[in-house]
Every structure is written in structure tokens, then in C-alpha cells.
Short mmCIF file of C-alpha atoms in Angstrom, two decimals:
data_model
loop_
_atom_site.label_atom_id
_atom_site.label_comp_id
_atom_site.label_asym_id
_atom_site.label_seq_id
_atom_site.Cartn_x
_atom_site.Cartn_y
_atom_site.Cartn_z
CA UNK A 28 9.20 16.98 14.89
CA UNK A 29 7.33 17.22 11.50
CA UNK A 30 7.41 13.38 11.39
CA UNK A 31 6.17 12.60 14.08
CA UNK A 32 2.99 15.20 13.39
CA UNK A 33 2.50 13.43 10.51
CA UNK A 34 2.32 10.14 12.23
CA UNK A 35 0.28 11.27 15.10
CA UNK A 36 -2.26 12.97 12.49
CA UNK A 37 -2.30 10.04 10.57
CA UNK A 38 -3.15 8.20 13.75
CA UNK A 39 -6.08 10.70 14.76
CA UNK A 40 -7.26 10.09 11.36
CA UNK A 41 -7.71 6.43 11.08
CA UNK A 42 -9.09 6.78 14.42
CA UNK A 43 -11.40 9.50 13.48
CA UNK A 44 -13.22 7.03 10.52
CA UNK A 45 -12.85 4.29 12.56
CA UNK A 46 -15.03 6.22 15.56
CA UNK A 47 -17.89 6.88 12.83
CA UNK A 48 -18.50 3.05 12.25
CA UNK A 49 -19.44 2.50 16.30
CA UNK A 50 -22.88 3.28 15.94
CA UNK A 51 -23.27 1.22 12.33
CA UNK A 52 -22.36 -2.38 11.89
CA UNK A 53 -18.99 -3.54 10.69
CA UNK A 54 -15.99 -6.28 10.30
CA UNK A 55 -12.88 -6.50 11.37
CA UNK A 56 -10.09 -8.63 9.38
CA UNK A 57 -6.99 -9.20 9.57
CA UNK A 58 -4.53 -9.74 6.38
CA UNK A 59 -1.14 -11.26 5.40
CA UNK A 60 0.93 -11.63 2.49
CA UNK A 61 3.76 -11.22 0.15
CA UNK A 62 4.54 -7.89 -2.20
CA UNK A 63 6.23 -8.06 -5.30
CA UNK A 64 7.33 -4.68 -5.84
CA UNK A 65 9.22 -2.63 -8.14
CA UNK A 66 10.31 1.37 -8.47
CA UNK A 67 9.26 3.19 -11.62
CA UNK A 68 12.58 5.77 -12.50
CA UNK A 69 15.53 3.10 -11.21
CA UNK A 70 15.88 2.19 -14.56
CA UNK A 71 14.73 -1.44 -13.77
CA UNK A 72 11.08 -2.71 -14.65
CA UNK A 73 10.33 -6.05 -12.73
CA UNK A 74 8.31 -7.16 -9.92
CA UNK A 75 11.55 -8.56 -8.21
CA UNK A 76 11.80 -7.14 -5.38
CA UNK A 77 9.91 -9.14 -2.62
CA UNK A 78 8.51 -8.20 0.88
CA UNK A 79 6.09 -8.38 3.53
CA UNK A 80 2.91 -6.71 3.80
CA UNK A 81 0.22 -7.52 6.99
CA UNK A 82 -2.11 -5.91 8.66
CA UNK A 83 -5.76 -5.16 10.09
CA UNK A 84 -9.17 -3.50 8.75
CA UNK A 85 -12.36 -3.07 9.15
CA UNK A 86 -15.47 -2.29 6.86
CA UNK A 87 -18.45 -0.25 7.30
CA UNK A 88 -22.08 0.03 5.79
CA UNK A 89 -22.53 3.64 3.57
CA UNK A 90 -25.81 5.21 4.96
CA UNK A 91 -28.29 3.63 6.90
CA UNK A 92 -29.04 0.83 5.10
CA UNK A 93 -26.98 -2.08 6.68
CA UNK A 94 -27.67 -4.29 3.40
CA UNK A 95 -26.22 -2.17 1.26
CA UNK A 96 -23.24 -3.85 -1.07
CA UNK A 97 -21.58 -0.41 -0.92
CA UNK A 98 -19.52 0.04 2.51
CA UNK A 99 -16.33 1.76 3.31
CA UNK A 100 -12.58 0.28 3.99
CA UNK A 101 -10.09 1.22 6.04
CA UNK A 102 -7.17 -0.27 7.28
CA UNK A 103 -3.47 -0.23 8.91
CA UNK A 104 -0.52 -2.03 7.65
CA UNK A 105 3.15 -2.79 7.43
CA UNK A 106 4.45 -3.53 3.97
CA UNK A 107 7.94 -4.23 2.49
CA UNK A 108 8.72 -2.03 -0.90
CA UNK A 109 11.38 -1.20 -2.81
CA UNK A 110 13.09 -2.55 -5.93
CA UNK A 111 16.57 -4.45 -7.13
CA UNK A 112 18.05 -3.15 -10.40
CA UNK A 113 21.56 -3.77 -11.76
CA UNK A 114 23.00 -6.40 -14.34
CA UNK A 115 26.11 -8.86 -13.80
CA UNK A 116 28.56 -5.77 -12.79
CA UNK A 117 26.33 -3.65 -10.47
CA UNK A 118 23.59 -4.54 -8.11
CA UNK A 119 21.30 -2.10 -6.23
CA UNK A 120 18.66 -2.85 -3.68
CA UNK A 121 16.10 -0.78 -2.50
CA UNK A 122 14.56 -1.48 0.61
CA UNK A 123 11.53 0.60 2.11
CA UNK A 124 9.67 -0.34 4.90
CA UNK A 125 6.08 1.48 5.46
CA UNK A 126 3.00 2.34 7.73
CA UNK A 127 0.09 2.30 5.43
CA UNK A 128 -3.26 3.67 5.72
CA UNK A 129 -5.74 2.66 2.78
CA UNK A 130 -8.93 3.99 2.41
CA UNK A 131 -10.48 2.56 -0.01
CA UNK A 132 -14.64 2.60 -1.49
CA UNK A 133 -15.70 -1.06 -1.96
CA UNK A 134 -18.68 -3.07 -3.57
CA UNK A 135 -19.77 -6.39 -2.48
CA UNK A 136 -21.00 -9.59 -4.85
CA UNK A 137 -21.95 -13.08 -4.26
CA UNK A 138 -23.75 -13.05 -1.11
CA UNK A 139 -20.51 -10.84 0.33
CA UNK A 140 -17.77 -13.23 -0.68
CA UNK A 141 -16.45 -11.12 -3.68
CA UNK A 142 -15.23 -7.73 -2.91
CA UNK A 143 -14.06 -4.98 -5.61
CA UNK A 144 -11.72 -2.25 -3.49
CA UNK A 145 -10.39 0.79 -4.72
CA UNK A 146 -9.19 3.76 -3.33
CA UNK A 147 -5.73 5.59 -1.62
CA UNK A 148 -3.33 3.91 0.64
CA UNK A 149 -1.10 6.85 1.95
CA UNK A 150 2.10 5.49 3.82
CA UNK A 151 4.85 6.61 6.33
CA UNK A 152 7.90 5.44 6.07
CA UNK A 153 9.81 3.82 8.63
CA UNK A 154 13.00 2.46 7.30
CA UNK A 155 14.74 2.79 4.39
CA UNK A 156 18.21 0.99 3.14
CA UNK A 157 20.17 1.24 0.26
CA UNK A 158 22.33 -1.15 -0.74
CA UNK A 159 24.64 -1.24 -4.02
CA UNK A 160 26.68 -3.97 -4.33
CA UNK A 161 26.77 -5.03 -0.77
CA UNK A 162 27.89 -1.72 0.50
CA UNK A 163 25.10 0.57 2.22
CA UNK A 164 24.54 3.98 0.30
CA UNK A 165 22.88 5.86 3.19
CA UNK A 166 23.08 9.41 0.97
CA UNK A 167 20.68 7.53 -1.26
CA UNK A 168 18.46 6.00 1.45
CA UNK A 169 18.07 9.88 3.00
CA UNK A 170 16.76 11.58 0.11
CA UNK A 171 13.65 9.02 0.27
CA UNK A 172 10.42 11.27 1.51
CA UNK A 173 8.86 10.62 5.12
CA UNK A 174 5.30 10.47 2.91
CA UNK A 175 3.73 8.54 0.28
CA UNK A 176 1.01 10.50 -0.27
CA UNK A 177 -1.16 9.40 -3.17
CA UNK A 178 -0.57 5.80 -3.52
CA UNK A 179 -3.66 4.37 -6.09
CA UNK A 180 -4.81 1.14 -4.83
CA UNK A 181 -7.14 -1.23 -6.02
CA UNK A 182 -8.14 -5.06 -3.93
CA UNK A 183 -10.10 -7.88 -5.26
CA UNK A 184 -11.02 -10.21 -2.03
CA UNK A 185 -12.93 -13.57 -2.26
CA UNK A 186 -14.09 -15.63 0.91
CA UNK A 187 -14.36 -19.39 0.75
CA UNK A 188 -15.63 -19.49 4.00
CA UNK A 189 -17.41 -16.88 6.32
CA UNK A 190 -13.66 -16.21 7.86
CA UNK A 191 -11.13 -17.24 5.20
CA UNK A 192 -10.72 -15.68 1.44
CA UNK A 193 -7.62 -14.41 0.14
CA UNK A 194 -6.79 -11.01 -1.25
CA UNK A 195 -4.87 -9.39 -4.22
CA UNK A 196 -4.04 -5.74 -4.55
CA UNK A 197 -2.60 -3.76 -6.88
CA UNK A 198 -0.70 0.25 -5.62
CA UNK A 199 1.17 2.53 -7.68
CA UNK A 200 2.33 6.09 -6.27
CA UNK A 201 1.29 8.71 -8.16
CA UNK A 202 3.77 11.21 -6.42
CA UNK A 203 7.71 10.76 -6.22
CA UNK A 204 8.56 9.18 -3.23
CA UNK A 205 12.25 10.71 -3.55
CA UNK A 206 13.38 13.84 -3.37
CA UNK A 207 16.05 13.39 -5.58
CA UNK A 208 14.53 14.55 -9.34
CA UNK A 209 16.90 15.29 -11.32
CA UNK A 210 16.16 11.48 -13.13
CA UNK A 211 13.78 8.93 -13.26
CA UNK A 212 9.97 9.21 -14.83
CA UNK A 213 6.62 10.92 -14.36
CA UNK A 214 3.57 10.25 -13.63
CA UNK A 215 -0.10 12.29 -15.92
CA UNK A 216 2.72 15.21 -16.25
CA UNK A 217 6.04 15.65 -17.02
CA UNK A 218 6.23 18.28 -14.13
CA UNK A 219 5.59 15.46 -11.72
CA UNK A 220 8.91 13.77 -12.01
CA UNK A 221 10.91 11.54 -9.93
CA UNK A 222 10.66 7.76 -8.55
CA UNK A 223 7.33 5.80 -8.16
CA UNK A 224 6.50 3.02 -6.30
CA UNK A 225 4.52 0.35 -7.56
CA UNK A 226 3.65 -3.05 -6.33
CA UNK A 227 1.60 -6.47 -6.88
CA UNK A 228 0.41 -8.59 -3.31
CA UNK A 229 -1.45 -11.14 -2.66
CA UNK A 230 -2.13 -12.65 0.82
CA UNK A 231 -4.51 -14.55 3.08
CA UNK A 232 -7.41 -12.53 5.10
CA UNK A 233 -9.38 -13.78 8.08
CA UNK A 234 -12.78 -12.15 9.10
CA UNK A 235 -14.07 -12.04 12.58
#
């Protein structure tokens, strides 16, 4: 029952900032692309792990002044996270799929064809598998958390055309996205311990 609040308030959210741009001018894209991700704590540090991230946004003008390079992001995605750590006598995969919502301030250059994002991109998460060496490890998979709460983002965009421009984006959790914290690392404290994600993309947008 908690999850699903979550989700639904999530929802109501992203609805809720979405409603405020009606009566101001905005965009709508829509985005595709490829992660390369990793997980800070699982004793692996590579951008190997590979997945899918897609999804749609729109943009909207701060204030009243529809000229303004200053306008506000929001957006809903899927994206594939997760990492794969091991050497030549143990493999482990990590695969976590999520429901993103990034909010993000941005700043617009070049006649609007360069955008600087940055901002949050909390997440649910809908899947999550565990493999080591083949075999599932479903104790593992549970003790990943239902949030992502404070996932750091930052998006550099650049349009060749008024439609077309391709995107790359940078996220790194700042909050463990395991419960399990008896290992791993920390993030600005040592208090705040556990398993982070963290991930490079880069993907195709079209504007309508």
C-alpha cells in the first residue's frame, strides 16, 4: 500500500507542475537513449553496465516573461540501472529498472539550441534482479528501496534543427538505494552509507 502512495503522489505531482505551465507557453519533447551505469559500494567502478532510458518532457518559461533563457524542466521516464562486478571466478549483475521524475532548472544559449539542465530526478522502482553467476539472488534484489530519492542530475541538450538535438546527462544518488548498510560507501558523510547509483546517457530528443 505504501508503494503505491508513493507512485500515485508522485503522479499528482508531476501533474501538479505540469498544470502550472497551461496558462504560460511551453514544449513538449520526447527523448531516447542508452545509460551506462554503474553502483558506487559493489566494489566495482565502471560504466559497464548498459540500459535503456526514454521518455517525455516538457519546458516552461520562469515568470512572465516568455523570452526569458531561464525556464523550468520536467519530465517522466523509464531508465535501465544497475551495475556488473565480479572477475574471472564470480560474476554479479545488477539490474534495476525505474520510473523517473526529473525536475530540473535550465538556461538556454544560442538562439535556444544549447541547453544547460540541472536539478533532481527522483525514481520508483519497478523491477529489480539480481543475478550472480547465472543464478537469481532474489534476497539481494529485495533489500533494494522502492525510492530513489535524491538523485543529482545534470543535461547538456543541443538542437541541430528546430525538432532534433541530442542529449547527455549525467545522475548520481546521493542517498543509498539499498537497505542493506552494513558495506559499501558514503556519500558528504560517513553516516550516509550504503550503495549509490550513478550513471552516464546520452540519447536522441525530438521537440514538437
Amino acid at each position: 500500500m505504501k508503494h503505491y502512495s508513493i507512485r500515485i503522489a508522485i503522479t499528482a505531482l508531476c501533474m501538479a507542475i505540469a498544470g502550472s505551465a497551461t496558462a504560460q507557453r511551453f514544449d513538449a519533447t520526447a527523448t531516447a537513449g542508452l545509460n551506462m551505469c554503474q553502483i558506487d559500494g559493489d566494489g566495482a567502478g565502471r560504466y559497464n553496465h548498459p540500459g535503456l532510458r526514454a521518455g517525455v518532457g516538457t519546458s516552461f518559461s520562469l515568470g512572465s516573461d516568455e523570452q526569458s533563457p531561464w525556464r523550468m524542466v520536467v519530465e517522466l521516464a523509464f531508465a535501465q540501472k544497475g551495475s556488473m562486478a565480479g572477475d574471472e571466478y564470480f560474476q554479479r549483475n545488477i539490474s534495476l529498472n525505474y520510473v523517473e521524475l526529473p525536475v530540473m532548472l535550465s538556461y538556454n544559449m544560442l538562439d535556444n539550441r544549447l541547453r544547460l539542465a540541472a536539478g533532481i530526478a527522483p525514481a520508483v522502482l519497478v523491477g529489480a534482479r539480481v543475478t550472480d553467476d547465472g543464478s537469481d539472488n532474489q534476497p539481494l534484489a529485495d533489500t533494494y528501496k522502492p525510492l530513489d530519492l535524491l538523485p543529482l542530475t545534470a543535461a547538456v541538450r543541443y538542437r541541430f534543427t528546430d525538432h532534433l538535438g541530442i542529449e547527455g546527462r549525467y545522475e548520481n544518488s546521493m542517498l543509498s538505494i539499498s537497505s542493506n548498510q552494513g558495506s559499501g560507501t558514503y556519500r558528504i558523510v560517513r553516516d550516509n552509507k550504503g550503495t549509490f547509483s550513478r550513471l552516464l546517457s546520452i540519447g536522441l530528443t525530438y521537440t514538437f
